[in-house]
mmCIF file of C-alpha atoms and ligand atoms in Angstrom:
data_model
loop_
_atom_site.group_PDB
_atom_site.id
_atom_site.type_symbol
_atom_site.label_atom_id
_atom_site.label_comp_id
_atom_site.label_asym_id
_atom_site.label_seq_id
_atom_site.Cartn_x
_atom_site.Cartn_y
_atom_site.Cartn_z
ATOM 1 C CA UNK A 1 -13.204 24.805 -19.486
ATOM 2 C CA UNK A 2 -14.026 23.118 -16.306
ATOM 3 C CA UNK A 3 -10.393 22.752 -14.284
ATOM 4 C CA UNK A 4 -9.506 19.048 -14.160
ATOM 5 C CA UNK A 5 -9.787 17.074 -10.560
ATOM 6 C CA UNK A 6 -6.723 15.614 -9.005
ATOM 7 C CA UNK A 7 -8.307 13.380 -5.953
ATOM 8 C CA UNK A 8 -5.429 12.383 -3.106
ATOM 9 C CA UNK A 9 -6.238 9.274 -1.444
ATOM 10 C CA UNK A 10 -4.272 8.956 1.792
ATOM 11 C CA UNK A 11 -4.475 5.887 4.438
ATOM 12 C CA UNK A 12 -3.780 7.066 8.088
ATOM 13 C CA UNK A 13 -3.706 4.658 10.679
ATOM 14 C CA UNK A 14 -2.754 6.175 14.196
ATOM 15 C CA UNK A 15 -1.012 9.486 12.271
ATOM 16 C CA UNK A 16 -1.631 12.313 14.379
ATOM 17 C CA UNK A 17 2.225 13.469 14.314
ATOM 18 C CA UNK A 18 2.366 13.361 10.561
ATOM 19 C CA UNK A 19 -0.780 14.127 9.771
ATOM 20 C CA UNK A 20 -0.423 17.903 10.039
ATOM 21 C CA UNK A 21 2.830 17.860 8.385
ATOM 22 C CA UNK A 22 1.348 16.495 5.234
ATOM 23 C CA UNK A 23 -1.453 18.444 5.404
ATOM 24 C CA UNK A 24 0.577 21.535 5.333
ATOM 25 C CA UNK A 25 2.747 19.992 2.008
ATOM 26 C CA UNK A 26 0.338 19.087 0.045
ATOM 27 C CA UNK A 27 -1.906 22.132 0.423
ATOM 28 C CA UNK A 28 1.370 23.954 -0.652
ATOM 29 C CA UNK A 29 1.528 21.464 -3.782
ATOM 30 C CA UNK A 30 -2.255 22.391 -4.498
ATOM 31 C CA UNK A 31 -1.259 26.219 -4.375
ATOM 32 C CA UNK A 32 1.528 25.836 -7.021
ATOM 33 C CA UNK A 33 -0.717 23.883 -9.386
ATOM 34 C CA UNK A 34 -2.975 26.452 -10.044
ATOM 35 C CA UNK A 35 -4.411 25.026 -13.754
ATOM 36 C CA UNK A 36 -6.253 21.636 -11.477
ATOM 37 C CA UNK A 37 -8.685 21.411 -8.622
ATOM 38 C CA UNK A 38 -7.806 19.138 -5.767
ATOM 39 C CA UNK A 39 -9.697 16.910 -3.789
ATOM 40 C CA UNK A 40 -8.184 14.950 -0.362
ATOM 41 C CA UNK A 41 -9.622 12.058 0.589
ATOM 42 C CA UNK A 42 -8.278 10.706 3.716
ATOM 43 C CA UNK A 43 -9.042 6.924 5.196
ATOM 44 C CA UNK A 44 -9.079 7.119 9.056
ATOM 45 C CA UNK A 45 -8.502 3.076 9.474
ATOM 46 C CA UNK A 46 -9.727 2.768 13.013
ATOM 47 C CA UNK A 47 -7.217 5.099 14.650
ATOM 48 C CA UNK A 48 -6.864 5.574 18.463
ATOM 49 C CA UNK A 49 -5.337 8.608 18.678
ATOM 50 C CA UNK A 50 -6.646 12.328 17.405
ATOM 51 C CA UNK A 51 -6.165 11.305 13.773
ATOM 52 C CA UNK A 52 -10.081 11.609 13.442
ATOM 53 C CA UNK A 53 -10.058 14.824 15.559
ATOM 54 C CA UNK A 54 -7.565 16.344 13.050
ATOM 55 C CA UNK A 55 -9.345 15.073 10.084
ATOM 56 C CA UNK A 56 -12.573 16.777 10.903
ATOM 57 C CA UNK A 57 -10.708 19.699 11.789
ATOM 58 C CA UNK A 58 -9.536 20.321 8.359
ATOM 59 C CA UNK A 59 -12.996 19.201 6.366
ATOM 60 C CA UNK A 60 -14.770 22.123 8.651
ATOM 61 C CA UNK A 61 -12.201 24.661 7.304
ATOM 62 C CA UNK A 62 -11.344 23.259 3.965
ATOM 63 C CA UNK A 63 -13.602 22.138 1.224
ATOM 64 C CA UNK A 64 -11.382 19.947 -0.415
ATOM 65 C CA UNK A 65 -10.691 17.642 2.320
ATOM 66 C CA UNK A 66 -12.955 14.603 2.744
ATOM 67 C CA UNK A 67 -12.759 11.496 5.094
ATOM 68 C CA UNK A 68 -13.985 8.387 5.628
ATOM 69 C CA UNK A 69 -13.851 6.969 9.369
ATOM 70 C CA UNK A 70 -13.672 2.926 9.441
ATOM 71 C CA UNK A 71 -15.897 1.332 12.322
ATOM 72 C CA UNK A 72 -12.244 -0.347 13.226
ATOM 73 C CA UNK A 73 -8.877 -1.189 11.625
ATOM 74 C CA UNK A 74 -9.321 -2.996 8.284
ATOM 75 C CA UNK A 75 -5.766 -2.330 6.995
ATOM 76 C CA UNK A 76 -4.039 -0.238 4.215
ATOM 77 C CA UNK A 77 -5.234 -2.349 1.225
ATOM 78 C CA UNK A 78 -9.272 -1.764 2.558
ATOM 79 C CA UNK A 79 -8.186 2.015 3.345
ATOM 80 C CA UNK A 80 -7.009 2.407 -0.435
ATOM 81 C CA UNK A 81 -9.910 0.664 -1.829
ATOM 82 C CA UNK A 82 -12.285 2.594 0.093
ATOM 83 C CA UNK A 83 -10.398 5.726 -1.136
ATOM 84 C CA UNK A 84 -10.119 4.780 -4.877
ATOM 85 C CA UNK A 85 -13.738 3.824 -4.881
ATOM 86 C CA UNK A 86 -15.076 7.056 -3.306
ATOM 87 C CA UNK A 87 -13.177 9.249 -5.367
ATOM 88 C CA UNK A 88 -14.488 11.892 -7.927
ATOM 89 C CA UNK A 89 -11.553 13.294 -9.577
ATOM 90 C CA UNK A 90 -10.102 13.069 -13.301
ATOM 91 C CA UNK A 91 -6.813 11.716 -11.976
ATOM 92 C CA UNK A 92 -6.145 9.858 -8.377
ATOM 93 C CA UNK A 93 -3.338 8.922 -6.598
ATOM 94 C CA UNK A 94 -3.027 7.035 -3.398
ATOM 95 C CA UNK A 95 0.158 8.359 -0.713
ATOM 96 C CA UNK A 96 0.958 7.533 2.705
ATOM 97 C CA UNK A 97 0.792 10.138 5.282
ATOM 98 C CA UNK A 98 4.268 9.772 6.554
ATOM 99 C CA UNK A 99 6.199 11.746 3.596
ATOM 100 C CA UNK A 100 7.305 8.874 2.419
ATOM 101 C CA UNK A 101 5.685 9.891 -0.693
ATOM 102 C CA UNK A 102 6.621 13.303 -0.996
ATOM 103 C CA UNK A 103 3.624 15.322 -2.369
ATOM 104 C CA UNK A 104 5.807 17.822 -4.537
ATOM 105 C CA UNK A 105 6.179 14.504 -6.957
ATOM 106 C CA UNK A 106 2.317 15.002 -7.885
ATOM 107 C CA UNK A 107 3.637 17.707 -9.846
ATOM 108 C CA UNK A 108 6.326 16.045 -11.766
ATOM 109 C CA UNK A 109 3.852 13.158 -12.010
ATOM 110 C CA UNK A 110 1.303 15.199 -13.412
ATOM 111 C CA UNK A 111 3.375 16.857 -16.010
ATOM 112 C CA UNK A 112 4.575 13.299 -17.389
ATOM 113 C CA UNK A 113 0.773 12.337 -17.798
ATOM 114 C CA UNK A 114 -0.060 15.423 -19.606
ATOM 115 C CA UNK A 115 3.197 15.874 -21.682
ATOM 116 C CA UNK A 116 3.758 12.129 -22.678
ATOM 117 C CA UNK A 117 0.050 10.361 -22.154
ATOM 118 C CA UNK A 118 0.816 7.754 -20.097
ATOM 119 C CA UNK A 119 -2.189 6.426 -17.851
ATOM 120 C CA UNK A 120 -0.064 6.319 -14.884
ATOM 121 C CA UNK A 121 3.125 7.444 -13.152
ATOM 122 C CA UNK A 122 4.523 5.384 -10.387
ATOM 123 C CA UNK A 123 7.437 5.499 -8.044
ATOM 124 C CA UNK A 124 9.853 2.398 -7.525
ATOM 125 C CA UNK A 125 13.488 2.328 -5.547
ATOM 126 C CA UNK A 126 16.330 0.544 -6.424
ATOM 127 C CA UNK A 127 18.127 -0.041 -3.277
ATOM 128 C CA UNK A 128 16.091 0.033 -0.305
ATOM 129 C CA UNK A 129 18.840 1.772 2.014
ATOM 130 C CA UNK A 130 15.727 2.605 4.453
ATOM 131 C CA UNK A 131 15.008 -0.928 5.376
ATOM 132 C CA UNK A 132 17.074 -2.943 7.688
ATOM 133 C CA UNK A 133 19.497 -5.687 6.484
ATOM 134 C CA UNK A 134 16.770 -8.639 6.903
ATOM 135 C CA UNK A 135 13.880 -6.738 5.958
ATOM 136 C CA UNK A 136 15.739 -5.600 2.703
ATOM 137 C CA UNK A 137 17.199 -9.254 2.037
ATOM 138 C CA UNK A 138 13.402 -10.488 2.462
ATOM 139 C CA UNK A 139 12.492 -8.208 0.229
ATOM 140 C CA UNK A 140 14.801 -8.808 -2.609
ATOM 141 C CA UNK A 141 13.816 -12.669 -2.224
ATOM 142 C CA UNK A 142 10.165 -11.941 -2.458
ATOM 143 C CA UNK A 143 10.404 -10.020 -5.759
ATOM 144 C CA UNK A 144 12.355 -12.918 -7.306
ATOM 145 C CA UNK A 145 10.148 -15.765 -6.112
ATOM 146 C CA UNK A 146 6.902 -13.579 -6.802
ATOM 147 C CA UNK A 147 8.572 -12.773 -10.546
ATOM 148 C CA UNK A 148 9.257 -16.809 -10.894
ATOM 149 C CA UNK A 149 5.916 -18.067 -10.119
ATOM 150 C CA UNK A 150 3.522 -15.525 -11.350
ATOM 151 C CA UNK A 151 2.728 -14.117 -14.354
ATOM 152 C CA UNK A 152 1.851 -10.502 -13.434
ATOM 153 C CA UNK A 153 4.361 -8.326 -13.684
ATOM 154 C CA UNK A 154 5.035 -6.694 -10.526
ATOM 155 C CA UNK A 155 7.957 -3.940 -10.362
ATOM 156 C CA UNK A 156 10.719 -4.792 -7.314
ATOM 157 C CA UNK A 157 10.684 -1.864 -4.859
ATOM 158 C CA UNK A 158 7.322 -0.369 -6.525
ATOM 159 C CA UNK A 159 5.465 2.119 -3.860
ATOM 160 C CA UNK A 160 1.923 1.942 -3.635
ATOM 161 C CA UNK A 161 2.419 5.685 -4.590
ATOM 162 C CA UNK A 162 1.238 6.858 -7.890
ATOM 163 C CA UNK A 163 -0.832 9.041 -9.816
ATOM 164 C CA UNK A 164 -3.270 7.312 -12.529
ATOM 165 C CA UNK A 165 -5.921 8.465 -14.551
ATOM 166 C CA UNK A 166 -9.722 7.612 -14.159
ATOM 167 C CA UNK A 167 -10.169 4.827 -16.665
ATOM 168 C CA UNK A 168 -7.521 2.876 -14.486
ATOM 169 C CA UNK A 169 -8.752 3.579 -11.159
ATOM 170 C CA UNK A 170 -12.165 2.359 -12.299
ATOM 171 C CA UNK A 171 -10.817 -1.023 -13.314
ATOM 172 C CA UNK A 172 -8.881 -1.404 -10.089
ATOM 173 C CA UNK A 173 -12.015 -0.801 -8.265
ATOM 174 C CA UNK A 174 -14.116 -3.030 -10.170
ATOM 175 C CA UNK A 175 -11.671 -5.933 -9.016
ATOM 176 C CA UNK A 176 -14.008 -6.241 -5.942
ATOM 177 C CA UNK A 177 -12.236 -9.171 -4.594
ATOM 178 C CA UNK A 178 -11.834 -9.442 -0.815
ATOM 179 C CA UNK A 179 -8.403 -10.656 -0.439
ATOM 180 C CA UNK A 180 -6.837 -7.336 -1.893
ATOM 181 C CA UNK A 181 -3.001 -7.243 -2.750
ATOM 182 C CA UNK A 182 -2.774 -3.913 -4.454
ATOM 183 C CA UNK A 183 0.800 -4.519 -6.112
ATOM 184 C CA UNK A 184 -0.488 -7.076 -8.128
ATOM 185 C CA UNK A 185 -3.897 -5.592 -9.202
ATOM 186 C CA UNK A 186 -1.724 -2.789 -10.683
ATOM 187 C CA UNK A 187 -0.144 -5.602 -12.531
ATOM 188 C CA UNK A 188 -3.158 -6.866 -13.421
ATOM 189 C CA UNK A 189 -5.205 -3.847 -14.633
ATOM 190 C CA UNK A 190 -2.456 -3.224 -17.151
ATOM 191 C CA UNK A 191 -1.982 0.490 -18.815
ATOM 192 C CA UNK A 192 0.773 2.192 -19.614
ATOM 193 C CA UNK A 193 2.776 3.065 -16.587
ATOM 194 C CA UNK A 194 6.035 5.269 -16.263
ATOM 195 C CA UNK A 195 8.320 4.238 -13.590
ATOM 196 C CA UNK A 196 10.651 6.795 -11.836
ATOM 197 C CA UNK A 197 13.418 5.402 -9.552
ATOM 198 C CA UNK A 198 13.369 7.713 -6.443
ATOM 199 C CA UNK A 199 14.584 6.643 -3.278
ATOM 200 C CA UNK A 200 11.901 7.337 -0.649
ATOM 201 C CA UNK A 201 12.776 9.536 2.457
ATOM 202 C CA UNK A 202 12.762 8.147 5.887
ATOM 203 C CA UNK A 203 9.289 8.643 7.851
ATOM 204 C CA UNK A 204 8.836 11.854 8.888
ATOM 205 C CA UNK A 205 7.147 11.139 12.262
ATOM 206 C CA UNK A 206 5.856 8.704 13.877
ATOM 207 C CA UNK A 207 6.520 4.879 13.611
ATOM 208 C CA UNK A 208 6.275 2.071 10.759
ATOM 209 C CA UNK A 209 2.778 0.018 11.180
ATOM 210 C CA UNK A 210 4.431 -3.301 9.652
ATOM 211 C CA UNK A 211 6.184 -5.583 11.636
ATOM 212 C CA UNK A 212 7.946 -8.514 9.961
ATOM 213 C CA UNK A 213 5.152 -10.860 10.878
ATOM 214 C CA UNK A 214 2.796 -8.565 9.113
ATOM 215 C CA UNK A 215 4.889 -8.080 6.463
ATOM 216 C CA UNK A 216 5.247 -12.086 5.809
ATOM 217 C CA UNK A 217 1.405 -12.437 6.100
ATOM 218 C CA UNK A 218 1.217 -9.879 3.354
ATOM 219 C CA UNK A 219 3.739 -11.369 1.207
ATOM 220 C CA UNK A 220 1.559 -14.807 1.266
ATOM 221 C CA UNK A 221 -1.512 -12.928 0.673
ATOM 222 C CA UNK A 222 0.409 -11.665 -2.802
ATOM 223 C CA UNK A 223 1.433 -15.125 -3.594
ATOM 224 C CA UNK A 224 -2.280 -16.863 -3.069
ATOM 225 C CA UNK A 225 -3.855 -13.917 -4.685
ATOM 226 C CA UNK A 226 -1.498 -13.731 -8.061
ATOM 227 C CA UNK A 227 -0.506 -17.037 -8.644
ATOM 228 C CA UNK A 228 -1.166 -20.979 -8.601
ATOM 229 C CA UNK A 229 1.956 -22.162 -9.093
ATOM 230 C CA UNK A 230 2.538 -23.198 -5.323
ATOM 231 C CA UNK A 231 -0.513 -25.952 -6.030
ATOM 232 C CA UNK A 232 0.735 -27.032 -9.323
ATOM 233 C CA UNK A 233 4.391 -27.852 -7.798
ATOM 234 C CA UNK A 234 2.873 -29.724 -5.107
ATOM 235 C CA UNK A 235 1.031 -31.894 -7.275
ATOM 236 C CA UNK A 236 4.247 -32.345 -9.582
ATOM 237 C CA UNK A 237 5.934 -33.483 -6.765
ATOM 238 C CA UNK A 238 3.346 -35.833 -5.430
ATOM 239 C CA UNK A 239 3.819 -37.232 -8.925
ATOM 240 C CA UNK A 240 7.508 -37.847 -9.077
ATOM 241 C CA UNK A 241 7.242 -39.231 -5.394
ATOM 242 C CA UNK A 242 4.679 -42.078 -6.653
ATOM 243 C CA UNK A 243 6.577 -42.621 -9.555
ATOM 244 C CA UNK A 244 9.925 -42.988 -6.980
ATOM 245 C CA UNK A 245 7.540 -45.325 -4.789
ATOM 246 C CA UNK A 246 6.745 -47.553 -7.818
ATOM 247 C CA UNK A 247 10.102 -47.952 -8.772
ATOM 248 C CA UNK A 248 11.283 -48.873 -5.258
ATOM 249 C CA UNK A 249 8.369 -51.434 -4.872
ATOM 250 C CA UNK A 250 9.325 -53.245 -8.323
ATOM 251 C CA UNK A 251 13.012 -53.338 -7.298
ATOM 252 C CA UNK A 252 11.695 -54.916 -3.770
ATOM 253 C CA UNK A 253 9.888 -57.230 -4.956
ATOM 254 C CA UNK A 254 12.634 -58.366 -7.537
ATOM 255 C CA UNK A 255 14.991 -58.473 -4.803
ATOM 256 C CA UNK A 256 12.727 -60.447 -2.677
ATOM 257 C CA UNK A 257 11.867 -63.325 -5.145
ATOM 258 C CA UNK A 258 15.980 -63.394 -6.524
ATOM 259 C CA UNK A 259 17.375 -63.642 -2.896
ATOM 260 C CA UNK A 260 14.967 -64.131 -0.206
ATOM 261 C CA UNK A 261 13.641 -61.559 2.443
ATOM 262 C CA UNK A 262 16.073 -60.313 4.812
ATOM 263 C CA UNK A 263 13.988 -58.159 7.433
ATOM 264 C CA UNK A 264 15.596 -55.261 7.588
ATOM 265 C CA UNK A 265 15.966 -51.643 7.161
ATOM 266 C CA UNK A 266 13.578 -50.295 9.663
ATOM 267 C CA UNK A 267 15.265 -47.119 10.584
ATOM 268 C CA UNK A 268 15.171 -45.988 7.041
ATOM 269 C CA UNK A 269 11.854 -46.859 6.641
ATOM 270 C CA UNK A 270 10.828 -44.678 9.455
ATOM 271 C CA UNK A 271 12.792 -41.712 8.111
ATOM 272 C CA UNK A 272 10.791 -42.348 4.972
ATOM 273 C CA UNK A 273 7.473 -42.243 6.929
ATOM 274 C CA UNK A 274 8.156 -39.147 8.793
ATOM 275 C CA UNK A 275 9.618 -36.995 5.578
ATOM 276 C CA UNK A 276 6.408 -38.199 3.588
ATOM 277 C CA UNK A 277 4.327 -37.158 6.183
ATOM 278 C CA UNK A 278 5.943 -33.989 6.568
ATOM 279 C CA UNK A 279 5.798 -33.353 3.005
ATOM 280 C CA UNK A 280 1.842 -34.276 3.016
ATOM 281 C CA UNK A 281 1.272 -31.794 5.873
ATOM 282 C CA UNK A 282 3.287 -29.179 3.951
ATOM 283 C CA UNK A 283 0.964 -29.479 0.202
ATOM 284 C CA UNK A 284 -1.908 -29.973 2.647
ATOM 285 C CA UNK A 285 -1.029 -26.476 4.497
ATOM 286 C CA UNK A 286 -0.431 -24.752 0.634
ATOM 287 C CA UNK A 287 -4.268 -25.853 -0.343
ATOM 288 C CA UNK A 288 -5.414 -24.823 2.816
ATOM 289 C CA UNK A 289 -4.417 -21.506 2.722
ATOM 290 C CA UNK A 290 -6.178 -21.348 -1.259
ATOM 291 C CA UNK A 291 -9.080 -22.922 0.657
ATOM 292 C CA UNK A 292 -9.077 -20.347 3.423
ATOM 293 C CA UNK A 293 -8.732 -17.393 0.897
ATOM 294 C CA UNK A 294 -11.905 -18.810 -1.174
ATOM 295 C CA UNK A 295 -13.727 -19.331 2.343
ATOM 296 C CA UNK A 296 -13.401 -15.864 2.745
ATOM 297 C CA UNK A 297 -13.838 -14.631 -1.099
ATOM 298 C CA UNK A 298 -17.392 -17.034 -1.211
ATOM 299 C CA UNK A 299 -18.632 -15.184 1.831
ATOM 300 C CA UNK A 300 -18.554 -11.546 -0.006
ATOM 301 C CA UNK A 301 -17.875 -9.637 3.939
ATOM 302 C CA UNK A 302 -17.763 -5.821 3.035
ATOM 303 C CA UNK A 303 -13.922 -4.782 2.316
ATOM 304 C CA UNK A 304 -14.360 -1.832 5.012
ATOM 305 C CA UNK A 305 -16.917 -0.292 7.015
ATOM 306 C CA UNK A 306 -17.550 2.996 7.240
ATOM 307 C CA UNK A 307 -18.649 4.592 10.632
ATOM 308 C CA UNK A 308 -18.632 8.345 9.886
ATOM 309 C CA UNK A 309 -17.792 10.802 6.745
ATOM 310 C CA UNK A 310 -17.064 14.508 6.266
ATOM 311 C CA UNK A 311 -21.061 14.476 5.323
ATOM 312 C CA UNK A 312 -21.999 13.791 9.038
ATOM 313 C CA UNK A 313 -20.076 16.916 10.553
HETATM 314 N N1 LIG B 1 -1.969 2.513 7.211
HETATM 315 C C1 LIG B 1 -3.233 2.055 7.239
HETATM 316 N N2 LIG B 1 -3.521 1.176 7.692
HETATM 317 C C2 LIG B 1 -2.989 0.037 8.716
HETATM 318 C C3 LIG B 1 -1.108 0.266 8.452
HETATM 319 C C4 LIG B 1 -1.009 1.321 7.714
HETATM 320 O O1 LIG B 1 -3.966 2.667 7.038
HETATM 321 O O2 LIG B 1 -3.256 -0.604 8.673
HETATM 322 C C5 LIG B 1 -1.022 3.689 6.673
HETATM 323 C C6 LIG B 1 -0.525 4.267 7.363
HETATM 324 O O3 LIG B 1 -0.918 5.572 7.947
HETATM 325 C C7 LIG B 1 0.428 4.597 6.424
HETATM 326 C C8 LIG B 1 0.372 3.908 4.867
HETATM 327 O O4 LIG B 1 -0.550 3.063 5.279
HETATM 328 O O5 LIG B 1 -0.042 5.963 5.583
HETATM 329 C C9 LIG B 1 1.891 3.315 5.177
HETATM 330 O O6 LIG B 1 2.162 2.721 6.197
HETATM 331 P P1 LIG B 1 3.749 2.489 7.053
HETATM 332 O O7 LIG B 1 4.227 4.146 6.579
HETATM 333 O O8 LIG B 1 3.459 2.256 8.430
HETATM 334 O O9 LIG B 1 4.166 1.479 5.873
HETATM 335 P P2 LIG B 1 5.814 1.418 5.605
HETATM 336 O O10 LIG B 1 6.241 2.780 5.158
HETATM 337 O O11 LIG B 1 6.637 1.263 7.091
HETATM 338 O O12 LIG B 1 5.712 0.030 4.498
HETATM 339 MG MG1 LIG B 2 6.067 4.615 5.701
#
């Protein structure tokens, strides 16, 4: 009987320091798992350092190594999409190259899928001890918020690292949306997932590619991609303010008829106008966010552009 194959998708952006360490470790794991074949698909996401050179070196001497090199930096989401849409294995895993997703865990994950029949095994962490205070606080607020406004289940502290069966991989790739938010996509496609609580180690080399601003933008992407609640809330608040205005108008008319019309209250009127203007602009902004994402979706631009692959060697 032919051996099963596990494909490992590894997005890399300026990872010349971490890549050799990762490659060494994943090769060790592949050597230990004699009953399965492996394929390593690295995505070079427009790196400016020696990442691509290293990948070419590995691909020349190791048949299991494949790579897709993007024409520029498209982001990790595009990298994961490119990887999952090109792998051929019976199982696929997404892994960061910085060893925060320990290659050793592949053995545990594969065994769990084999023995207990899950479609997917994924890691999450209860405590983000590796994050600074601000990132930890904002992350916990974020999960509470998205839990409240989205019907798609997202496990707090979930990493993108997971081993999935082919069926699940195909469903993720079938979701061909341009604005990709994989944590939501995992939840959307469903399938039976086994969660392992695992505190990830620190990055082995190099620096994190995500600043707080980049993370904030990513969080906004997640809200717009998987919840329309902000639009509903803005419409609801609009109705409440209309009602308040209507009651106030009636009260003023009655007051004028009964007591005459003393001209007063200009400062408070100015405050109300500014307040209402602010609320309106805020909700226009929310609508604008959805509209801009729709605009990008309608244009149907490619999610990534490949410049070269191992086949060009
Ligand atoms: N990454 C990528 N493109 C980007 C940013 C990151 O392919 O634009 C890769 C990066 O090389 C790493 C993974 O995504 O393998 C996770 O990035 P990082 O470790 O910087 O994120 P963090 O763990 O700090 O959230
Ligand atoms: Mg990392």
